[in-house]
Amino acid sequence: PQALHFINAGVSRMESLLAGLLRYSRLGRVALTPRPLNMNGLLVGILAAMKFQLDEAGGAVHVEALPACIADSVQTSQVFTNLLENALKYRDPGRPLRVAIRGRMSDGDAVYEVADNGIGIAPEHQKKVFELFHRLNPDASKGEGLGLTIAQRVLERQKGGIWVESRTGAGSTFFVSLPAVEAGSERP
C-alpha cells in the first residue's frame, strides 16, 4: 500500500508537470486580443475570485488607482492572479499578509507593482524565478514552477515585461510593464 501511494503521488506530479508544459507550449498559438484595459476593474474581478483564499490567510490587498494599458484581458488576468497566488504561497507565517498594487506611467508603458510583505527571495534566486521549473521551496509549497515563466512569456507576447526586486525576509515587489493607452485614444 505504501508503494502504491508513492506511485500515485509520482503519477499525479508527472501529470501536473505535463499539463503545465502543454500550457506553456501552447502560449505562442493562443490568439491575443489586445485592447484598452481598465486594470482597476480587472483587479476587482481577480480579488473577488480570490476572496476566500485571502480571508483564510488573513491577507489584505490595497489597490491604488492604476493606469490603463493595451493588453489581452484573459492573459493579463492570469499574470496578476499568479502574482497574488504567489504572495499567498510565500507569505511570512509570522505576520499578516499585506499586498499593495500600484501603477505609474513610464516611457509609453504602464508599469504596475505588486508588492508583498512575504518571505522574500534571496538575490541568487531572483533571476532564476522566471526559469522553467524553478521553485523557491519545492518541499513546502505546491506548484510546478511554471507560473512566472508563463507570466513572462504572456507579457513578452504583449510587448511587455516582468522583473522582481526582493530582500530575504522583507517581501518582494514584482513589476509588470505593458504598453500604455496613448493620450487621446479611447479609454476603457
Short mmCIF file of N, CA and C in Angstrom, two decimals:
data_model
loop_
_atom_site.label_atom_id
_atom_site.label_comp_id
_atom_site.label_asym_id
_atom_site.label_seq_id
_atom_site.Cartn_x
_atom_site.Cartn_y
_atom_site.Cartn_z
N PRO A 1 0.81 -1.21 0.00
CA PRO A 1 0.00 0.00 0.00
C PRO A 1 0.85 1.28 0.00
N GLN A 2 1.94 1.24 0.74
CA GLN A 2 2.79 2.43 0.79
C GLN A 2 3.44 2.69 -0.57
N ALA A 3 3.86 1.63 -1.25
CA ALA A 3 4.46 1.77 -2.57
C ALA A 3 3.44 2.34 -3.56
N LEU A 4 2.19 1.86 -3.47
CA LEU A 4 1.13 2.38 -4.35
C LEU A 4 0.90 3.87 -4.10
N HIS A 5 0.96 4.25 -2.84
CA HIS A 5 0.79 5.67 -2.50
C HIS A 5 1.87 6.51 -3.18
N PHE A 6 3.12 6.06 -3.10
CA PHE A 6 4.23 6.80 -3.72
C PHE A 6 4.10 6.81 -5.25
N ILE A 7 3.67 5.70 -5.81
CA ILE A 7 3.48 5.63 -7.27
C ILE A 7 2.38 6.59 -7.70
N ASN A 8 1.26 6.60 -6.97
CA ASN A 8 0.16 7.53 -7.30
C ASN A 8 0.60 8.98 -7.17
N ALA A 9 1.36 9.28 -6.14
CA ALA A 9 1.85 10.65 -5.96
C ALA A 9 2.77 11.04 -7.11
N GLY A 10 3.64 10.12 -7.53
CA GLY A 10 4.54 10.39 -8.65
C GLY A 10 3.79 10.59 -9.95
N VAL A 11 2.77 9.77 -10.19
CA VAL A 11 1.96 9.90 -11.40
C VAL A 11 1.22 11.24 -11.39
N SER A 12 0.66 11.61 -10.26
CA SER A 12 -0.05 12.90 -10.17
C SER A 12 0.89 14.07 -10.44
N ARG A 13 2.09 13.99 -9.88
CA ARG A 13 3.08 15.06 -10.09
C ARG A 13 3.47 15.14 -11.57
N MET A 14 3.70 13.99 -12.19
CA MET A 14 4.08 13.96 -13.60
C MET A 14 2.94 14.50 -14.48
N GLU A 15 1.71 14.13 -14.14
CA GLU A 15 0.55 14.61 -14.89
C GLU A 15 0.45 16.13 -14.79
N SER A 16 0.69 16.66 -13.61
CA SER A 16 0.66 18.10 -13.39
C SER A 16 1.75 18.80 -14.19
N LEU A 17 2.96 18.24 -14.19
CA LEU A 17 4.06 18.82 -14.96
C LEU A 17 3.76 18.80 -16.46
N LEU A 18 3.25 17.70 -16.96
CA LEU A 18 2.93 17.60 -18.39
C LEU A 18 1.84 18.60 -18.77
N ALA A 19 0.83 18.74 -17.93
CA ALA A 19 -0.23 19.71 -18.20
C ALA A 19 0.34 21.13 -18.25
N GLY A 20 1.25 21.44 -17.32
CA GLY A 20 1.89 22.75 -17.31
C GLY A 20 2.75 22.98 -18.54
N LEU A 21 3.49 21.97 -18.95
CA LEU A 21 4.31 22.09 -20.17
C LEU A 21 3.44 22.29 -21.40
N LEU A 22 2.32 21.60 -21.47
CA LEU A 22 1.39 21.80 -22.59
C LEU A 22 0.88 23.23 -22.61
N ARG A 23 0.50 23.74 -21.42
CA ARG A 23 0.04 25.14 -21.34
C ARG A 23 1.12 26.08 -21.84
N TYR A 24 2.35 25.85 -21.40
CA TYR A 24 3.45 26.71 -21.80
C TYR A 24 3.70 26.63 -23.30
N SER A 25 3.69 25.42 -23.85
CA SER A 25 3.98 25.25 -25.28
C SER A 25 2.89 25.85 -26.17
N ARG A 26 1.69 25.92 -25.67
CA ARG A 26 0.57 26.46 -26.46
C ARG A 26 0.47 27.98 -26.41
N LEU A 27 1.24 28.60 -25.52
CA LEU A 27 1.15 30.06 -25.37
C LEU A 27 1.38 30.79 -26.68
N GLY A 28 2.29 30.34 -27.48
CA GLY A 28 2.61 31.01 -28.74
C GLY A 28 1.49 30.94 -29.76
N ARG A 29 0.56 29.99 -29.57
CA ARG A 29 -0.53 29.83 -30.52
C ARG A 29 -1.84 30.45 -30.05
N VAL A 30 -1.91 30.85 -28.79
CA VAL A 30 -3.12 31.45 -28.26
C VAL A 30 -3.31 32.82 -28.90
N ALA A 31 -4.48 33.02 -29.47
CA ALA A 31 -4.77 34.32 -30.09
C ALA A 31 -4.94 35.38 -29.01
N LEU A 32 -4.26 36.49 -29.18
CA LEU A 32 -4.37 37.61 -28.25
C LEU A 32 -5.36 38.63 -28.79
N THR A 33 -6.07 39.26 -27.87
CA THR A 33 -6.99 40.33 -28.24
C THR A 33 -6.60 41.57 -27.43
N PRO A 34 -5.54 42.25 -27.87
CA PRO A 34 -5.14 43.45 -27.12
C PRO A 34 -6.14 44.58 -27.34
N ARG A 35 -6.49 45.21 -26.24
CA ARG A 35 -7.42 46.33 -26.28
C ARG A 35 -7.19 47.18 -25.04
N PRO A 36 -7.71 48.40 -25.00
CA PRO A 36 -7.56 49.20 -23.78
C PRO A 36 -8.17 48.45 -22.60
N LEU A 37 -7.42 48.35 -21.54
CA LEU A 37 -7.82 47.53 -20.40
C LEU A 37 -7.84 48.36 -19.12
N ASN A 38 -8.97 48.35 -18.46
CA ASN A 38 -9.14 49.01 -17.17
C ASN A 38 -8.57 48.08 -16.10
N MET A 39 -7.38 48.37 -15.63
CA MET A 39 -6.70 47.48 -14.69
C MET A 39 -7.37 47.44 -13.32
N ASN A 40 -7.97 48.55 -12.89
CA ASN A 40 -8.67 48.51 -11.61
C ASN A 40 -9.87 47.56 -11.68
N GLY A 41 -10.59 47.59 -12.80
CA GLY A 41 -11.71 46.67 -12.97
C GLY A 41 -11.24 45.23 -13.03
N LEU A 42 -10.14 44.99 -13.72
CA LEU A 42 -9.58 43.64 -13.82
C LEU A 42 -9.23 43.11 -12.43
N LEU A 43 -8.60 43.94 -11.61
CA LEU A 43 -8.19 43.51 -10.27
C LEU A 43 -9.38 43.32 -9.33
N VAL A 44 -10.44 44.07 -9.52
CA VAL A 44 -11.65 43.85 -8.72
C VAL A 44 -12.15 42.43 -8.94
N GLY A 45 -12.17 41.99 -10.19
CA GLY A 45 -12.61 40.63 -10.51
C GLY A 45 -11.68 39.57 -9.93
N ILE A 46 -10.37 39.78 -10.06
CA ILE A 46 -9.40 38.82 -9.53
C ILE A 46 -9.54 38.71 -8.02
N LEU A 47 -9.63 39.85 -7.34
CA LEU A 47 -9.72 39.84 -5.88
C LEU A 47 -11.03 39.22 -5.40
N ALA A 48 -12.10 39.41 -6.15
CA ALA A 48 -13.38 38.77 -5.79
C ALA A 48 -13.24 37.25 -5.88
N ALA A 49 -12.57 36.78 -6.93
CA ALA A 49 -12.39 35.34 -7.11
C ALA A 49 -11.46 34.75 -6.04
N MET A 50 -10.55 35.56 -5.50
CA MET A 50 -9.59 35.07 -4.52
C MET A 50 -9.98 35.42 -3.08
N LYS A 51 -11.16 35.98 -2.89
CA LYS A 51 -11.58 36.46 -1.57
C LYS A 51 -11.46 35.38 -0.50
N PHE A 52 -11.92 34.18 -0.77
CA PHE A 52 -11.87 33.11 0.22
C PHE A 52 -10.43 32.82 0.63
N GLN A 53 -9.54 32.68 -0.34
CA GLN A 53 -8.13 32.39 -0.06
C GLN A 53 -7.50 33.51 0.77
N LEU A 54 -7.78 34.75 0.38
CA LEU A 54 -7.21 35.89 1.11
C LEU A 54 -7.75 35.96 2.54
N ASP A 55 -9.06 35.73 2.69
CA ASP A 55 -9.66 35.75 4.03
C ASP A 55 -9.08 34.64 4.91
N GLU A 56 -8.92 33.45 4.33
CA GLU A 56 -8.35 32.32 5.07
C GLU A 56 -6.94 32.64 5.57
N ALA A 57 -6.18 33.38 4.78
CA ALA A 57 -4.81 33.72 5.13
C ALA A 57 -4.73 34.98 5.99
N GLY A 58 -5.86 35.64 6.20
CA GLY A 58 -5.85 36.89 6.94
C GLY A 58 -5.14 37.98 6.16
N GLY A 59 -5.19 37.88 4.83
CA GLY A 59 -4.48 38.81 3.96
C GLY A 59 -5.31 40.02 3.58
N ALA A 60 -4.62 41.09 3.28
CA ALA A 60 -5.28 42.32 2.82
C ALA A 60 -4.53 42.82 1.59
N VAL A 61 -5.30 43.23 0.58
CA VAL A 61 -4.72 43.77 -0.65
C VAL A 61 -5.23 45.18 -0.83
N HIS A 62 -4.31 46.11 -1.01
CA HIS A 62 -4.66 47.52 -1.26
C HIS A 62 -4.30 47.83 -2.71
N VAL A 63 -5.29 48.30 -3.47
CA VAL A 63 -5.06 48.63 -4.88
C VAL A 63 -5.25 50.13 -5.07
N GLU A 64 -4.20 50.78 -5.55
CA GLU A 64 -4.28 52.21 -5.85
C GLU A 64 -4.89 52.39 -7.24
N ALA A 65 -5.19 53.63 -7.61
CA ALA A 65 -5.67 53.91 -8.97
C ALA A 65 -4.58 53.54 -9.96
N LEU A 66 -4.93 52.70 -10.93
CA LEU A 66 -3.95 52.17 -11.87
C LEU A 66 -4.18 52.75 -13.26
N PRO A 67 -3.10 53.01 -13.99
CA PRO A 67 -3.26 53.49 -15.37
C PRO A 67 -3.76 52.35 -16.26
N ALA A 68 -4.45 52.72 -17.33
CA ALA A 68 -4.93 51.74 -18.30
C ALA A 68 -3.75 51.30 -19.17
N CYS A 69 -3.90 50.14 -19.78
CA CYS A 69 -2.87 49.63 -20.69
C CYS A 69 -3.56 49.00 -21.90
N ILE A 70 -2.76 48.60 -22.86
CA ILE A 70 -3.25 47.85 -24.01
C ILE A 70 -2.81 46.40 -23.79
N ALA A 71 -3.77 45.51 -23.58
CA ALA A 71 -3.42 44.12 -23.27
C ALA A 71 -4.62 43.20 -23.50
N ASP A 72 -4.33 41.92 -23.54
CA ASP A 72 -5.36 40.89 -23.60
C ASP A 72 -5.85 40.65 -22.17
N SER A 73 -7.14 40.81 -21.93
CA SER A 73 -7.65 40.75 -20.56
C SER A 73 -7.49 39.36 -19.93
N VAL A 74 -7.72 38.30 -20.69
CA VAL A 74 -7.62 36.95 -20.13
C VAL A 74 -6.18 36.63 -19.75
N GLN A 75 -5.24 36.90 -20.64
CA GLN A 75 -3.84 36.60 -20.37
C GLN A 75 -3.29 37.49 -19.25
N THR A 76 -3.67 38.75 -19.24
CA THR A 76 -3.18 39.67 -18.21
C THR A 76 -3.76 39.30 -16.85
N SER A 77 -5.01 38.87 -16.84
CA SER A 77 -5.63 38.40 -15.60
C SER A 77 -4.86 37.20 -15.04
N GLN A 78 -4.42 36.32 -15.91
CA GLN A 78 -3.65 35.15 -15.50
C GLN A 78 -2.34 35.58 -14.82
N VAL A 79 -1.69 36.60 -15.35
CA VAL A 79 -0.43 37.09 -14.78
C VAL A 79 -0.66 37.62 -13.36
N PHE A 80 -1.65 38.49 -13.20
CA PHE A 80 -1.87 39.10 -11.88
C PHE A 80 -2.42 38.09 -10.88
N THR A 81 -3.20 37.13 -11.34
CA THR A 81 -3.66 36.06 -10.46
C THR A 81 -2.47 35.26 -9.95
N ASN A 82 -1.53 34.95 -10.84
CA ASN A 82 -0.35 34.21 -10.44
C ASN A 82 0.46 34.98 -9.40
N LEU A 83 0.62 36.28 -9.61
CA LEU A 83 1.40 37.08 -8.65
C LEU A 83 0.74 37.10 -7.28
N LEU A 84 -0.59 37.20 -7.25
CA LEU A 84 -1.29 37.20 -5.97
C LEU A 84 -1.26 35.81 -5.33
N GLU A 85 -1.37 34.76 -6.13
CA GLU A 85 -1.27 33.40 -5.59
C GLU A 85 0.12 33.15 -5.00
N ASN A 86 1.15 33.67 -5.66
CA ASN A 86 2.50 33.53 -5.13
C ASN A 86 2.66 34.30 -3.82
N ALA A 87 2.05 35.48 -3.72
CA ALA A 87 2.11 36.24 -2.46
C ALA A 87 1.48 35.42 -1.33
N LEU A 88 0.38 34.75 -1.63
CA LEU A 88 -0.24 33.88 -0.63
C LEU A 88 0.65 32.69 -0.29
N LYS A 89 1.20 32.07 -1.30
CA LYS A 89 2.01 30.87 -1.12
C LYS A 89 3.29 31.15 -0.33
N TYR A 90 3.90 32.31 -0.58
CA TYR A 90 5.18 32.63 0.04
C TYR A 90 5.06 33.72 1.10
N ARG A 91 3.93 33.73 1.79
CA ARG A 91 3.76 34.72 2.86
C ARG A 91 4.58 34.31 4.08
N ASP A 92 4.88 35.29 4.90
CA ASP A 92 5.61 35.06 6.13
C ASP A 92 4.60 34.65 7.20
N PRO A 93 4.74 33.45 7.76
CA PRO A 93 3.76 33.00 8.76
C PRO A 93 3.77 33.83 10.04
N GLY A 94 4.79 34.65 10.22
CA GLY A 94 4.90 35.45 11.43
C GLY A 94 4.15 36.78 11.38
N ARG A 95 3.55 37.10 10.26
CA ARG A 95 2.81 38.37 10.17
C ARG A 95 1.68 38.24 9.14
N PRO A 96 0.65 39.06 9.30
CA PRO A 96 -0.45 39.01 8.33
C PRO A 96 0.03 39.46 6.94
N LEU A 97 -0.48 38.79 5.92
CA LEU A 97 -0.11 39.14 4.54
C LEU A 97 -0.67 40.50 4.16
N ARG A 98 0.19 41.32 3.60
CA ARG A 98 -0.21 42.63 3.07
C ARG A 98 0.35 42.74 1.66
N VAL A 99 -0.51 43.12 0.73
CA VAL A 99 -0.11 43.31 -0.66
C VAL A 99 -0.56 44.69 -1.10
N ALA A 100 0.32 45.42 -1.75
CA ALA A 100 -0.02 46.73 -2.31
C ALA A 100 0.20 46.67 -3.81
N ILE A 101 -0.80 47.13 -4.56
CA ILE A 101 -0.70 47.16 -6.02
C ILE A 101 -0.84 48.61 -6.45
N ARG A 102 0.18 49.08 -7.15
CA ARG A 102 0.16 50.47 -7.63
C ARG A 102 0.67 50.50 -9.06
N GLY A 103 0.50 51.63 -9.71
CA GLY A 103 0.95 51.74 -11.09
C GLY A 103 1.36 53.16 -11.43
N ARG A 104 2.14 53.26 -12.50
CA ARG A 104 2.60 54.56 -12.97
C ARG A 104 2.88 54.46 -14.47
N MET A 105 3.05 55.59 -15.09
CA MET A 105 3.42 55.66 -16.50
C MET A 105 4.93 55.86 -16.59
N SER A 106 5.55 55.16 -17.57
CA SER A 106 6.99 55.30 -17.76
C SER A 106 7.34 55.03 -19.22
N ASP A 107 7.76 56.05 -19.93
CA ASP A 107 8.22 55.92 -21.32
C ASP A 107 7.24 55.16 -22.22
N GLY A 108 5.97 55.53 -22.17
CA GLY A 108 4.98 54.90 -23.03
C GLY A 108 4.44 53.57 -22.53
N ASP A 109 4.88 53.16 -21.35
CA ASP A 109 4.38 51.93 -20.76
C ASP A 109 3.64 52.23 -19.47
N ALA A 110 2.70 51.35 -19.16
CA ALA A 110 2.08 51.35 -17.84
C ALA A 110 2.88 50.32 -17.03
N VAL A 111 3.42 50.75 -15.89
CA VAL A 111 4.21 49.85 -15.05
C VAL A 111 3.45 49.66 -13.75
N TYR A 112 3.19 48.38 -13.44
CA TYR A 112 2.44 48.02 -12.25
C TYR A 112 3.38 47.34 -11.26
N GLU A 113 3.16 47.61 -9.97
CA GLU A 113 3.94 46.99 -8.91
C GLU A 113 3.01 46.17 -8.03
N VAL A 114 3.40 44.93 -7.79
CA VAL A 114 2.68 44.07 -6.85
C VAL A 114 3.68 43.77 -5.74
N ALA A 115 3.52 44.48 -4.62
CA ALA A 115 4.46 44.39 -3.51
C ALA A 115 3.83 43.65 -2.35
N ASP A 116 4.56 42.65 -1.82
CA ASP A 116 4.05 41.90 -0.66
C ASP A 116 5.06 41.96 0.48
N ASN A 117 4.62 41.53 1.65
CA ASN A 117 5.49 41.51 2.83
C ASN A 117 5.84 40.06 3.20
N GLY A 118 6.00 39.23 2.19
CA GLY A 118 6.26 37.81 2.40
C GLY A 118 7.69 37.50 2.79
N ILE A 119 8.09 36.25 2.50
CA ILE A 119 9.42 35.78 2.93
C ILE A 119 10.55 36.34 2.09
N GLY A 120 10.23 36.89 0.93
CA GLY A 120 11.25 37.47 0.06
C GLY A 120 12.00 36.41 -0.72
N ILE A 121 12.85 36.88 -1.61
CA ILE A 121 13.62 35.99 -2.49
C ILE A 121 15.09 36.38 -2.36
N ALA A 122 15.90 35.39 -2.08
CA ALA A 122 17.35 35.63 -1.96
C ALA A 122 17.90 36.13 -3.29
N PRO A 123 18.92 36.99 -3.27
CA PRO A 123 19.46 37.56 -4.52
C PRO A 123 19.84 36.51 -5.56
N GLU A 124 20.41 35.38 -5.13
CA GLU A 124 20.84 34.37 -6.09
C GLU A 124 19.66 33.65 -6.77
N HIS A 125 18.46 33.80 -6.24
CA HIS A 125 17.28 33.17 -6.84
C HIS A 125 16.45 34.13 -7.71
N GLN A 126 16.72 35.43 -7.62
CA GLN A 126 15.84 36.40 -8.26
C GLN A 126 15.77 36.26 -9.78
N LYS A 127 16.86 36.00 -10.45
CA LYS A 127 16.83 35.81 -11.90
C LYS A 127 16.25 34.45 -12.26
N LYS A 128 16.44 33.47 -11.40
CA LYS A 128 16.00 32.10 -11.67
C LYS A 128 14.50 31.91 -11.54
N VAL A 129 13.81 32.81 -10.85
CA VAL A 129 12.37 32.61 -10.62
C VAL A 129 11.57 32.59 -11.92
N PHE A 130 12.14 33.10 -13.00
CA PHE A 130 11.45 33.11 -14.29
C PHE A 130 11.83 31.91 -15.16
N GLU A 131 12.69 31.03 -14.65
CA GLU A 131 13.10 29.85 -15.40
C GLU A 131 12.08 28.73 -15.21
N LEU A 132 11.97 27.86 -16.23
CA LEU A 132 11.10 26.70 -16.15
C LEU A 132 11.44 25.85 -14.94
N PHE A 133 10.43 25.45 -14.20
CA PHE A 133 10.51 24.52 -13.08
C PHE A 133 11.25 25.05 -11.85
N HIS A 134 11.65 26.32 -11.84
CA HIS A 134 12.34 26.84 -10.66
C HIS A 134 11.31 27.16 -9.58
N ARG A 135 11.53 26.59 -8.41
CA ARG A 135 10.65 26.86 -7.26
C ARG A 135 11.53 27.20 -6.07
N LEU A 136 11.09 28.18 -5.27
CA LEU A 136 11.90 28.60 -4.13
C LEU A 136 12.01 27.52 -3.07
N ASN A 137 10.90 26.89 -2.77
CA ASN A 137 10.90 25.89 -1.71
C ASN A 137 10.01 24.73 -2.13
N PRO A 138 10.52 23.82 -2.95
CA PRO A 138 9.70 22.75 -3.52
C PRO A 138 9.04 21.84 -2.48
N ASP A 139 9.66 21.67 -1.33
CA ASP A 139 9.10 20.78 -0.33
C ASP A 139 7.97 21.42 0.47
N ALA A 140 7.92 22.74 0.51
CA ALA A 140 6.95 23.43 1.36
C ALA A 140 5.75 23.97 0.61
N SER A 141 5.76 23.95 -0.72
CA SER A 141 4.64 24.53 -1.46
C SER A 141 4.33 23.71 -2.69
N LYS A 142 3.09 23.84 -3.13
CA LYS A 142 2.65 23.13 -4.33
C LYS A 142 2.95 23.97 -5.56
N GLY A 143 2.89 23.33 -6.71
CA GLY A 143 3.10 24.03 -7.97
C GLY A 143 4.16 23.34 -8.79
N GLU A 144 4.20 23.71 -10.06
CA GLU A 144 5.15 23.09 -10.98
C GLU A 144 6.37 23.96 -11.25
N GLY A 145 6.36 25.21 -10.79
CA GLY A 145 7.45 26.10 -11.12
C GLY A 145 7.31 26.67 -12.53
N LEU A 146 6.05 26.83 -12.97
CA LEU A 146 5.79 27.34 -14.32
C LEU A 146 5.10 28.71 -14.32
N GLY A 147 4.52 29.11 -13.21
CA GLY A 147 3.71 30.31 -13.17
C GLY A 147 4.41 31.57 -13.65
N LEU A 148 5.59 31.84 -13.12
CA LEU A 148 6.30 33.06 -13.51
C LEU A 148 6.90 32.94 -14.91
N THR A 149 7.25 31.72 -15.32
CA THR A 149 7.74 31.51 -16.68
C THR A 149 6.62 31.81 -17.67
N ILE A 150 5.42 31.33 -17.37
CA ILE A 150 4.27 31.60 -18.22
C ILE A 150 3.94 33.09 -18.22
N ALA A 151 3.98 33.71 -17.03
CA ALA A 151 3.71 35.15 -16.94
C ALA A 151 4.68 35.94 -17.81
N GLN A 152 5.95 35.59 -17.76
CA GLN A 152 6.96 36.28 -18.57
C GLN A 152 6.65 36.13 -20.06
N ARG A 153 6.33 34.93 -20.47
CA ARG A 153 6.03 34.67 -21.89
C ARG A 153 4.77 35.44 -22.34
N VAL A 154 3.74 35.41 -21.51
CA VAL A 154 2.49 36.12 -21.82
C VAL A 154 2.77 37.61 -21.99
N LEU A 155 3.56 38.18 -21.10
CA LEU A 155 3.85 39.62 -21.17
C LEU A 155 4.73 39.96 -22.36
N GLU A 156 5.72 39.13 -22.65
CA GLU A 156 6.57 39.39 -23.81
C GLU A 156 5.75 39.37 -25.11
N ARG A 157 4.79 38.48 -25.22
CA ARG A 157 3.94 38.43 -26.41
C ARG A 157 3.09 39.70 -26.55
N GLN A 158 2.91 40.43 -25.47
CA GLN A 158 2.11 41.66 -25.49
C GLN A 158 3.00 42.90 -25.45
N LYS A 159 4.28 42.73 -25.79
CA LYS A 159 5.26 43.83 -25.79
C LYS A 159 5.46 44.42 -24.40
N GLY A 160 5.40 43.54 -23.40
CA GLY A 160 5.60 43.95 -22.02
C GLY A 160 6.74 43.18 -21.38
N GLY A 161 6.80 43.24 -20.07
CA GLY A 161 7.85 42.55 -19.35
C GLY A 161 7.52 42.37 -17.89
N ILE A 162 8.37 41.62 -17.20
CA ILE A 162 8.21 41.40 -15.76
C ILE A 162 9.59 41.27 -15.14
N TRP A 163 9.76 41.82 -13.94
CA TRP A 163 11.00 41.69 -13.19
C TRP A 163 10.68 41.80 -11.71
N VAL A 164 11.65 41.47 -10.88
CA VAL A 164 11.41 41.43 -9.44
C VAL A 164 12.53 42.15 -8.70
N GLU A 165 12.16 42.76 -7.58
CA GLU A 165 13.10 43.28 -6.59
C GLU A 165 12.67 42.68 -5.26
N SER A 166 13.62 42.17 -4.50
CA SER A 166 13.25 41.49 -3.27
C SER A 166 14.41 41.46 -2.30
N ARG A 167 14.05 41.33 -1.02
CA ARG A 167 15.04 41.11 0.03
C ARG A 167 14.53 39.98 0.90
N THR A 168 15.38 39.05 1.21
CA THR A 168 15.00 37.93 2.07
C THR A 168 14.44 38.46 3.38
N GLY A 169 13.26 37.97 3.74
CA GLY A 169 12.61 38.37 4.98
C GLY A 169 11.86 39.68 4.90
N ALA A 170 11.95 40.40 3.78
CA ALA A 170 11.31 41.71 3.68
C ALA A 170 10.29 41.80 2.55
N GLY A 171 9.98 40.71 1.90
CA GLY A 171 8.97 40.72 0.86
C GLY A 171 9.55 40.92 -0.53
N SER A 172 8.65 40.91 -1.50
CA SER A 172 9.03 41.03 -2.91
C SER A 172 8.13 42.04 -3.61
N THR A 173 8.68 42.69 -4.61
CA THR A 173 7.90 43.55 -5.48
C THR A 173 8.12 43.07 -6.90
N PHE A 174 7.04 42.65 -7.54
CA PHE A 174 7.08 42.26 -8.95
C PHE A 174 6.59 43.45 -9.76
N PHE A 175 7.32 43.76 -10.81
CA PHE A 175 6.99 44.86 -11.71
C PHE A 175 6.52 44.26 -13.03
N VAL A 176 5.39 44.76 -13.52
CA VAL A 176 4.82 44.31 -14.79
C VAL A 176 4.67 45.54 -15.66
N SER A 177 5.23 45.47 -16.88
CA SER A 177 5.05 46.59 -17.81
C SER A 177 4.25 46.11 -19.01
N LEU A 178 3.37 46.98 -19.47
CA LEU A 178 2.55 46.75 -20.66
C LEU A 178 2.41 48.08 -21.39
N PRO A 179 2.19 48.04 -22.71
CA PRO A 179 2.01 49.29 -23.43
C PRO A 179 0.85 50.11 -22.84
N ALA A 180 1.08 51.38 -22.67
CA ALA A 180 0.06 52.26 -22.10
C ALA A 180 -0.94 52.66 -23.18
N VAL A 181 -2.12 53.02 -22.71
CA VAL A 181 -3.12 53.61 -23.60
C VAL A 181 -2.61 54.99 -23.96
N GLU A 182 -2.45 55.26 -25.24
CA GLU A 182 -1.91 56.56 -25.68
C GLU A 182 -2.88 57.69 -25.37
N ALA A 183 -2.30 58.84 -25.08
CA ALA A 183 -3.13 60.02 -24.80
C ALA A 183 -4.02 60.30 -25.99
N GLY A 184 -5.28 60.54 -25.73
CA GLY A 184 -6.22 60.87 -26.79
C GLY A 184 -6.90 59.66 -27.40
N SER A 185 -6.42 58.44 -27.09
CA SER A 185 -7.10 57.27 -27.64
C SER A 185 -8.26 56.87 -26.74
N GLU A 186 -9.02 55.94 -27.20
CA GLU A 186 -10.21 55.50 -26.47
C GLU A 186 -9.82 54.92 -25.10
N ARG A 187 -10.49 55.38 -24.07
CA ARG A 187 -10.26 54.86 -22.71
C ARG A 187 -11.20 53.67 -22.48
N PRO A 188 -10.74 52.70 -21.66
CA PRO A 188 -11.60 51.56 -21.36
C PRO A 188 -12.78 51.93 -20.48
#
